[in-house]
C-alpha positions as a LaTeX table, in Angstrom:
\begin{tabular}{lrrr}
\hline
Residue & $x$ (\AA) & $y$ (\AA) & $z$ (\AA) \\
\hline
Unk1 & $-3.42$ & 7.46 & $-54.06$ \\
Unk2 & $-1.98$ & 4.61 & $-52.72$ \\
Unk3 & 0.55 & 4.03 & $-55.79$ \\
Unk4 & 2.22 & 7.53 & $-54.13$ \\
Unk5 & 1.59 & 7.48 & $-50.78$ \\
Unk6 & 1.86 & 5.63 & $-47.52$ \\
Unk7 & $-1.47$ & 3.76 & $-46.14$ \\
Unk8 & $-1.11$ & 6.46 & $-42.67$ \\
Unk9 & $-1.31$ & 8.58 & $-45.18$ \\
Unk10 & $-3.95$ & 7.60 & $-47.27$ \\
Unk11 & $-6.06$ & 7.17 & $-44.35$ \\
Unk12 & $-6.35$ & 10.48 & $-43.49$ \\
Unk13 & $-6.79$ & 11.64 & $-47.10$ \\
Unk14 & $-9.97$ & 10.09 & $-46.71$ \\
Unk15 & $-11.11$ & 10.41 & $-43.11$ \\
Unk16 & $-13.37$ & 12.87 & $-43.18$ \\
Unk17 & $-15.52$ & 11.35 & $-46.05$ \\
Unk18 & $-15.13$ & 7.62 & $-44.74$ \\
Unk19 & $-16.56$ & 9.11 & $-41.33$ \\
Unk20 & $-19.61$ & 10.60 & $-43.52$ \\
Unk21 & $-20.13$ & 7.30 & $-45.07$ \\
Unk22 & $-20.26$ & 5.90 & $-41.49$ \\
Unk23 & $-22.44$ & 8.18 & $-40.36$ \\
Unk24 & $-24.88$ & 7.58 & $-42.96$ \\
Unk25 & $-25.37$ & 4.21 & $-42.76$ \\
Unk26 & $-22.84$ & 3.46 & $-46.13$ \\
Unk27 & $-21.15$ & $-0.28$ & $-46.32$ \\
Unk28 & $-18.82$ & 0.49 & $-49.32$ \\
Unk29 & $-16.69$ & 2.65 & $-50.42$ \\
Unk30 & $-15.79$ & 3.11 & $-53.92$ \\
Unk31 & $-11.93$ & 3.71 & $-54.53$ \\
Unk32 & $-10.32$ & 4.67 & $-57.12$ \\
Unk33 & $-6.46$ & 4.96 & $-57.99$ \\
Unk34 & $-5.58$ & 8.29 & $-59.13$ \\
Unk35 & $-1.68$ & 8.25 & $-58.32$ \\
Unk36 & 1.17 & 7.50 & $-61.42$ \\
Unk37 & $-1.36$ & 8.64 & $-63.88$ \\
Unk38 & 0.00 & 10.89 & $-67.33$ \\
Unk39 & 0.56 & 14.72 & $-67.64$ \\
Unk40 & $-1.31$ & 17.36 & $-65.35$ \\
Unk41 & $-4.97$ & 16.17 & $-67.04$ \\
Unk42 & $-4.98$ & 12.51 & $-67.15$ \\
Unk43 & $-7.88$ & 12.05 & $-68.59$ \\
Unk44 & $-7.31$ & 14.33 & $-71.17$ \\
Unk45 & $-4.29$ & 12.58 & $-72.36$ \\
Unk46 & $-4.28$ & 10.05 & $-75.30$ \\
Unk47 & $-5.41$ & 6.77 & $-74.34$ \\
Unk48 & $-1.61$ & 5.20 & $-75.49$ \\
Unk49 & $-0.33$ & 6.81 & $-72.56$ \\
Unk50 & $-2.27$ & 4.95 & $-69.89$ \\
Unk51 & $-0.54$ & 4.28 & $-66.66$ \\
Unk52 & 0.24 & 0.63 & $-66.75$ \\
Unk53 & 0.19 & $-1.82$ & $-63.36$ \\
Unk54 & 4.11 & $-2.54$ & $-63.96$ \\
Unk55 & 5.30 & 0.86 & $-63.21$ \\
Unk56 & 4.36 & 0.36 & $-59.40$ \\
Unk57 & 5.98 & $-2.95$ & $-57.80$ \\
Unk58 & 2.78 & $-5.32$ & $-57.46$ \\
Unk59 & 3.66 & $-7.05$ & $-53.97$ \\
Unk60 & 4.19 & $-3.56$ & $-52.57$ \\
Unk61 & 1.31 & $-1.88$ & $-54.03$ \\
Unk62 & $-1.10$ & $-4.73$ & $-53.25$ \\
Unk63 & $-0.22$ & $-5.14$ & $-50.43$ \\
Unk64 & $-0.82$ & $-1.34$ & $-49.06$ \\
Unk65 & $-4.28$ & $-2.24$ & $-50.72$ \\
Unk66 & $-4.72$ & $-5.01$ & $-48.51$ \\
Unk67 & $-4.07$ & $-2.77$ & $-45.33$ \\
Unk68 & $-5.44$ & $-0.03$ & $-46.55$ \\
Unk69 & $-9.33$ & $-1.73$ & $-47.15$ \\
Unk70 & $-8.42$ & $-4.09$ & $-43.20$ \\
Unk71 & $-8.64$ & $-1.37$ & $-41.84$ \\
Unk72 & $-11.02$ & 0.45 & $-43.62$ \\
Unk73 & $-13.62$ & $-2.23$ & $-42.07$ \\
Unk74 & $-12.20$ & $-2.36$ & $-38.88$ \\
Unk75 & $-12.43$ & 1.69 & $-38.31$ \\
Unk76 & $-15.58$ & 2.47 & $-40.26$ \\
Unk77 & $-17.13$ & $-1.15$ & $-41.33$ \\
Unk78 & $-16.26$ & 0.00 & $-44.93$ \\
Unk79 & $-15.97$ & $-2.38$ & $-47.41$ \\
Unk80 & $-13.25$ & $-1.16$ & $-49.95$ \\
Unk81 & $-14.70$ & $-1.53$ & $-53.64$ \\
Unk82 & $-11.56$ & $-0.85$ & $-56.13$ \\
Unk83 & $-12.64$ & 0.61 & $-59.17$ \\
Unk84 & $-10.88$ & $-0.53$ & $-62.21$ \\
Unk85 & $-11.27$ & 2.45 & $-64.79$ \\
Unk86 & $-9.36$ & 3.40 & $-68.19$ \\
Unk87 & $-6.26$ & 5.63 & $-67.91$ \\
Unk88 & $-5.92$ & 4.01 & $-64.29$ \\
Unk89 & $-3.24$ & 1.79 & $-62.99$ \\
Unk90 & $-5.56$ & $-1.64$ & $-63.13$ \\
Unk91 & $-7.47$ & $-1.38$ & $-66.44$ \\
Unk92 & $-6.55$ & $-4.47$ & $-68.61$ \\
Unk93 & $-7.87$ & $-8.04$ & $-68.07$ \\
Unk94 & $-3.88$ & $-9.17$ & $-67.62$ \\
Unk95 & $-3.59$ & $-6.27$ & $-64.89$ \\
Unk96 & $-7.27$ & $-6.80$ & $-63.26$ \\
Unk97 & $-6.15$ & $-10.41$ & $-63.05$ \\
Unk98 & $-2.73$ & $-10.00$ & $-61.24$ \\
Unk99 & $-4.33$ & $-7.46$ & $-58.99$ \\
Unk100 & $-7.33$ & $-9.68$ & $-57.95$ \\
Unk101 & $-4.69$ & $-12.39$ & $-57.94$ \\
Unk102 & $-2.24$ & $-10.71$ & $-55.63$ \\
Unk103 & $-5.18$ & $-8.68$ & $-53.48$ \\
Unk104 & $-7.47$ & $-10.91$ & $-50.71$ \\
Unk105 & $-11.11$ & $-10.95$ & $-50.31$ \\
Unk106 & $-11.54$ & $-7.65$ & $-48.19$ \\
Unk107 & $-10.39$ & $-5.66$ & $-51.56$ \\
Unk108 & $-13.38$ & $-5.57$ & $-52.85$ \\
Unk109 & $-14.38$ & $-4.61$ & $-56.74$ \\
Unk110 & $-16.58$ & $-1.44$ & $-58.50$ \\
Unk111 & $-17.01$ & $-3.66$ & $-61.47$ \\
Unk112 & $-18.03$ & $-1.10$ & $-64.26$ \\
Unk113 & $-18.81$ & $-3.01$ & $-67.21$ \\
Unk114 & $-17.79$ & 0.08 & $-69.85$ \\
Unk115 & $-14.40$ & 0.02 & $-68.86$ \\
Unk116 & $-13.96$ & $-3.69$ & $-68.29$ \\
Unk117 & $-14.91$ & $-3.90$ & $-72.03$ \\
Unk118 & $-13.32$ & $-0.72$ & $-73.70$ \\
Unk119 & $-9.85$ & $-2.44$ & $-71.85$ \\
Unk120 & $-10.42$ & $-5.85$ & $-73.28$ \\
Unk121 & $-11.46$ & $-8.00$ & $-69.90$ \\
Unk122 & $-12.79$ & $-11.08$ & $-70.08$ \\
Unk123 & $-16.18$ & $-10.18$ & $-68.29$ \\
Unk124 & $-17.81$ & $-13.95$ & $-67.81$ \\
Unk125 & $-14.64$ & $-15.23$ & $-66.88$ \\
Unk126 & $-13.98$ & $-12.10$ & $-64.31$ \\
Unk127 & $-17.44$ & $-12.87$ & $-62.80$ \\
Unk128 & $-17.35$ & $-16.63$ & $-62.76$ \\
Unk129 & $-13.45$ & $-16.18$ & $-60.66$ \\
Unk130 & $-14.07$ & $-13.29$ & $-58.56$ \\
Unk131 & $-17.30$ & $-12.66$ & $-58.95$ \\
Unk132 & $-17.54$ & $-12.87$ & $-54.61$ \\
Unk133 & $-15.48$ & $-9.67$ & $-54.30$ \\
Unk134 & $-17.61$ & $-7.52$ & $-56.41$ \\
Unk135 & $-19.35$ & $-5.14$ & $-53.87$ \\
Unk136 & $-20.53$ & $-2.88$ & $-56.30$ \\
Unk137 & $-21.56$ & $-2.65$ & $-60.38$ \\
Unk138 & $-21.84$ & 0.34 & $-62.66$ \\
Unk139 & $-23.74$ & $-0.92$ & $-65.93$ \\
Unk140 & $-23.36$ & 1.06 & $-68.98$ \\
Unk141 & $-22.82$ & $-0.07$ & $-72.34$ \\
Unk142 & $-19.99$ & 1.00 & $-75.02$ \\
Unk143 & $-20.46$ & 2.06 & $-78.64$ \\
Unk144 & $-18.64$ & 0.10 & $-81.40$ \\
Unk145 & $-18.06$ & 3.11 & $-83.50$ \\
Unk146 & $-16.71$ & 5.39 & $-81.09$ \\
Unk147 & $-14.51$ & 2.10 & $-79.52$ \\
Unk148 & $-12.82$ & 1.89 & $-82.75$ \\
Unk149 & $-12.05$ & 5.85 & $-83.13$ \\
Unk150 & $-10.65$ & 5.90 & $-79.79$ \\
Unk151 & $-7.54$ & 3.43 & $-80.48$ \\
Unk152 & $-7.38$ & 4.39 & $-83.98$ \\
Unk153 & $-7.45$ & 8.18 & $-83.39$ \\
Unk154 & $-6.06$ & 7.81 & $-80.13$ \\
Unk155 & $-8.27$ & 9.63 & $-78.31$ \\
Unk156 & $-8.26$ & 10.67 & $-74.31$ \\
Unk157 & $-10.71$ & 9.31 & $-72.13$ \\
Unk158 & $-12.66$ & 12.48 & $-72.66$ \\
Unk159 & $-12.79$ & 13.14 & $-75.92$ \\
Unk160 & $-13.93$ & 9.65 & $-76.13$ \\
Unk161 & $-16.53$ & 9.91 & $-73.68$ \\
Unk162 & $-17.67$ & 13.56 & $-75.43$ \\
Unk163 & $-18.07$ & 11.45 & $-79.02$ \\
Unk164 & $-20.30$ & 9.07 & $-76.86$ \\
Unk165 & $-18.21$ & 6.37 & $-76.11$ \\
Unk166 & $-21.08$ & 5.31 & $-73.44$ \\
Unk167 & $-24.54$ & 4.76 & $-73.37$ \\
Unk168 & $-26.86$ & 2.75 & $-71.45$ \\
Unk169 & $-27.08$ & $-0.89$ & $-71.09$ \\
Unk170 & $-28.76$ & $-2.75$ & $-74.07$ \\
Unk171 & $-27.53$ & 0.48 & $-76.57$ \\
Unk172 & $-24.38$ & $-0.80$ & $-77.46$ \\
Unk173 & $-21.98$ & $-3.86$ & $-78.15$ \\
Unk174 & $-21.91$ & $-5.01$ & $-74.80$ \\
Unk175 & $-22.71$ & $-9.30$ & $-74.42$ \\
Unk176 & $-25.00$ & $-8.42$ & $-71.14$ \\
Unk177 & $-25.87$ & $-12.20$ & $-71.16$ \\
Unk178 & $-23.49$ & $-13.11$ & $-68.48$ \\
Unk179 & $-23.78$ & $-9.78$ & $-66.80$ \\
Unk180 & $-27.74$ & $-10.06$ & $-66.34$ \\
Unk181 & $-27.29$ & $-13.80$ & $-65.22$ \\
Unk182 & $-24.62$ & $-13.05$ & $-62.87$ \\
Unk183 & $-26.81$ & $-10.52$ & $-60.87$ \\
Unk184 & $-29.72$ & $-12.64$ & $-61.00$ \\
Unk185 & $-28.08$ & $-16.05$ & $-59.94$ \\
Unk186 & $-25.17$ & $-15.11$ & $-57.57$ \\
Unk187 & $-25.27$ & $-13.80$ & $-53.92$ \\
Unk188 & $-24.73$ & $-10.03$ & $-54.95$ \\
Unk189 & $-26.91$ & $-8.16$ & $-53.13$ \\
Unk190 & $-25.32$ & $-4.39$ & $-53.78$ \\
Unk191 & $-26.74$ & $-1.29$ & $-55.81$ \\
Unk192 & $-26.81$ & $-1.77$ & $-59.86$ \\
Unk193 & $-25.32$ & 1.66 & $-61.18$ \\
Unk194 & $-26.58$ & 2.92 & $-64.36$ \\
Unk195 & $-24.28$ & 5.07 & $-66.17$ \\
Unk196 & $-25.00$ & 7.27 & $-69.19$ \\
Unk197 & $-22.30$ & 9.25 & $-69.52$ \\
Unk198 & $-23.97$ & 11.33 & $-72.20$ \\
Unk199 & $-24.87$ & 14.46 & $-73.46$ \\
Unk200 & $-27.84$ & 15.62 & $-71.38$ \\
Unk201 & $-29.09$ & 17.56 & $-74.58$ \\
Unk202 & $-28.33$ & 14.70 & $-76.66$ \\
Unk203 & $-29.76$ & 12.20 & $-74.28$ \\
Unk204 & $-32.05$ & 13.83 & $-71.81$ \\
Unk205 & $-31.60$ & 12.30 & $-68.27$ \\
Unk206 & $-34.95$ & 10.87 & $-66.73$ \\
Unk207 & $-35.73$ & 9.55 & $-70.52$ \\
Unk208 & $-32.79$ & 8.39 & $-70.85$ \\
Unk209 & $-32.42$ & 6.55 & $-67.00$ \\
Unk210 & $-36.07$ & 5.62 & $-67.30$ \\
Unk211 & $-35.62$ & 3.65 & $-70.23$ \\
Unk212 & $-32.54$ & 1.81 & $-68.93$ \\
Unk213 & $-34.65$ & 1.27 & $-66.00$ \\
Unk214 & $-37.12$ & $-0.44$ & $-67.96$ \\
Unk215 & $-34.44$ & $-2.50$ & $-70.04$ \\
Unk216 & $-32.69$ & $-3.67$ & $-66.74$ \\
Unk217 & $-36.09$ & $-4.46$ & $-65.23$ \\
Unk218 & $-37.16$ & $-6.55$ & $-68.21$ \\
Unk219 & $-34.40$ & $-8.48$ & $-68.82$ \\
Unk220 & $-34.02$ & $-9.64$ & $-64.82$ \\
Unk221 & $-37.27$ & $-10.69$ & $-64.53$ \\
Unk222 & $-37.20$ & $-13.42$ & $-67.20$ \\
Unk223 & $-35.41$ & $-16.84$ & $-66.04$ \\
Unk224 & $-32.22$ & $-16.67$ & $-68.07$ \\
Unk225 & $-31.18$ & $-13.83$ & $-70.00$ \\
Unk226 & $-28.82$ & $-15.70$ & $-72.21$ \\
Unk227 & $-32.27$ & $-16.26$ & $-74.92$ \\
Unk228 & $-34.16$ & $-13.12$ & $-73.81$ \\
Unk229 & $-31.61$ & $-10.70$ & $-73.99$ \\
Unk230 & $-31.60$ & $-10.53$ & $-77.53$ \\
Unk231 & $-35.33$ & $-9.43$ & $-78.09$ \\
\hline
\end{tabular}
């Protein structure tokens, strides 16, 4: 929680499991910023009251980041992948941009394409820029109805997720055109994350991952996905 804490600090909060990564043979680490968050249950809180980037000072804040993943690499050859999630301090495509903006290239991302497009980013334009800094993707897809009951019901993040905000790539409303392309044509060379984030009675879990398998695997196999994706 570097938004709360000092960097010393932070680095012994996660010693123990940085060392484990180390040990078994992990490049990244996945972070994710938990501190400034709403009430005692963030993510049971309505989605209006998401922490927003300006409440921490940006030059300070980024630069603990900056620190924080130097010597991550240095001490455990870690890269630092900052996850960008809704509810969380760097969720919108203004505040991913300042914090790429103001970050350098050893802070990594965990691009998740649900929250990038439940919070409005520009996904093409985020992979074109920083597209180099990804160092790991989580690929689910969003569902329009449940999108649109979450701002206009103002939801939490859990209830949200409970109607079935997320399903699995090539279920929902997500463009995965640019997505698809960008794994296939850039230098990315990191795990691709499916995400259900479902109901396992609703959506059983090897039916469910093996068909998203089979989606994924189809649609990077052709040359460009921008005309197959849509069959």
């Amino acid at each position: 929680m570097l938004a709360d804490r000092s960097v010393e600090a932070e680095l012994e909060a996660v010693r123990e499991h940085a060392q484990l990564l180390r040990q078994l043979g992990a490049k990244v680490m996945v972070y994710g910023e938990c501190g400034q968050l709403p009430g005692e249950t963030p993510l049971d809180e309505p989605i209006s009251l998401s922490a927003a980037l300006s409440r921490v000072s940006l030059a300070a804040y980024c630069h603990k980041l900056n620190t924080f993943a130097d010597l991550l690499l240095r001490d455990y050859d870690l890269q630092l992948a900052y996850h960008h999630h809704l509810m969380m301090l760097v969720e919108h495509d203004d505040e991913l941009e300042r914090f790429l903006s103001h970050t350098h290239d050893n802070v990594g991302l965990a691009f998740d394409t649900g929250h990038a497009f439940v919070a409005g980013v520009e996904i093409p334009r985020v992979l074109h820029k920083y597209g180099h800094r990804i160092r790991h993707l989580h690929l689910k897809d969003v569902r329009p109805q449940v999108l649109g009951r979450l701002y206009r019901e103002n939801l939490s993040f859990n209830e949200a997720v409970r109607a079935g905000l997320f399903t699995i790539p090539g279920d929902g409303c997500i463009d995965y055109a640019p997505i698809l392309d960008f794994v296939r044509d850039s230098d990315y060379r990191g795990w691709l994350i499916i995400e259900a984030e479902q109901d396992p009675a609703m959506a059983p879990p090897l039916a469910t991952a093996s068909r998203a398998y089979a989606w994924l695997a189809h649609h990077l196999s052709s040359p460009s996905s921008s005309e197959e994706y849509a069959s």
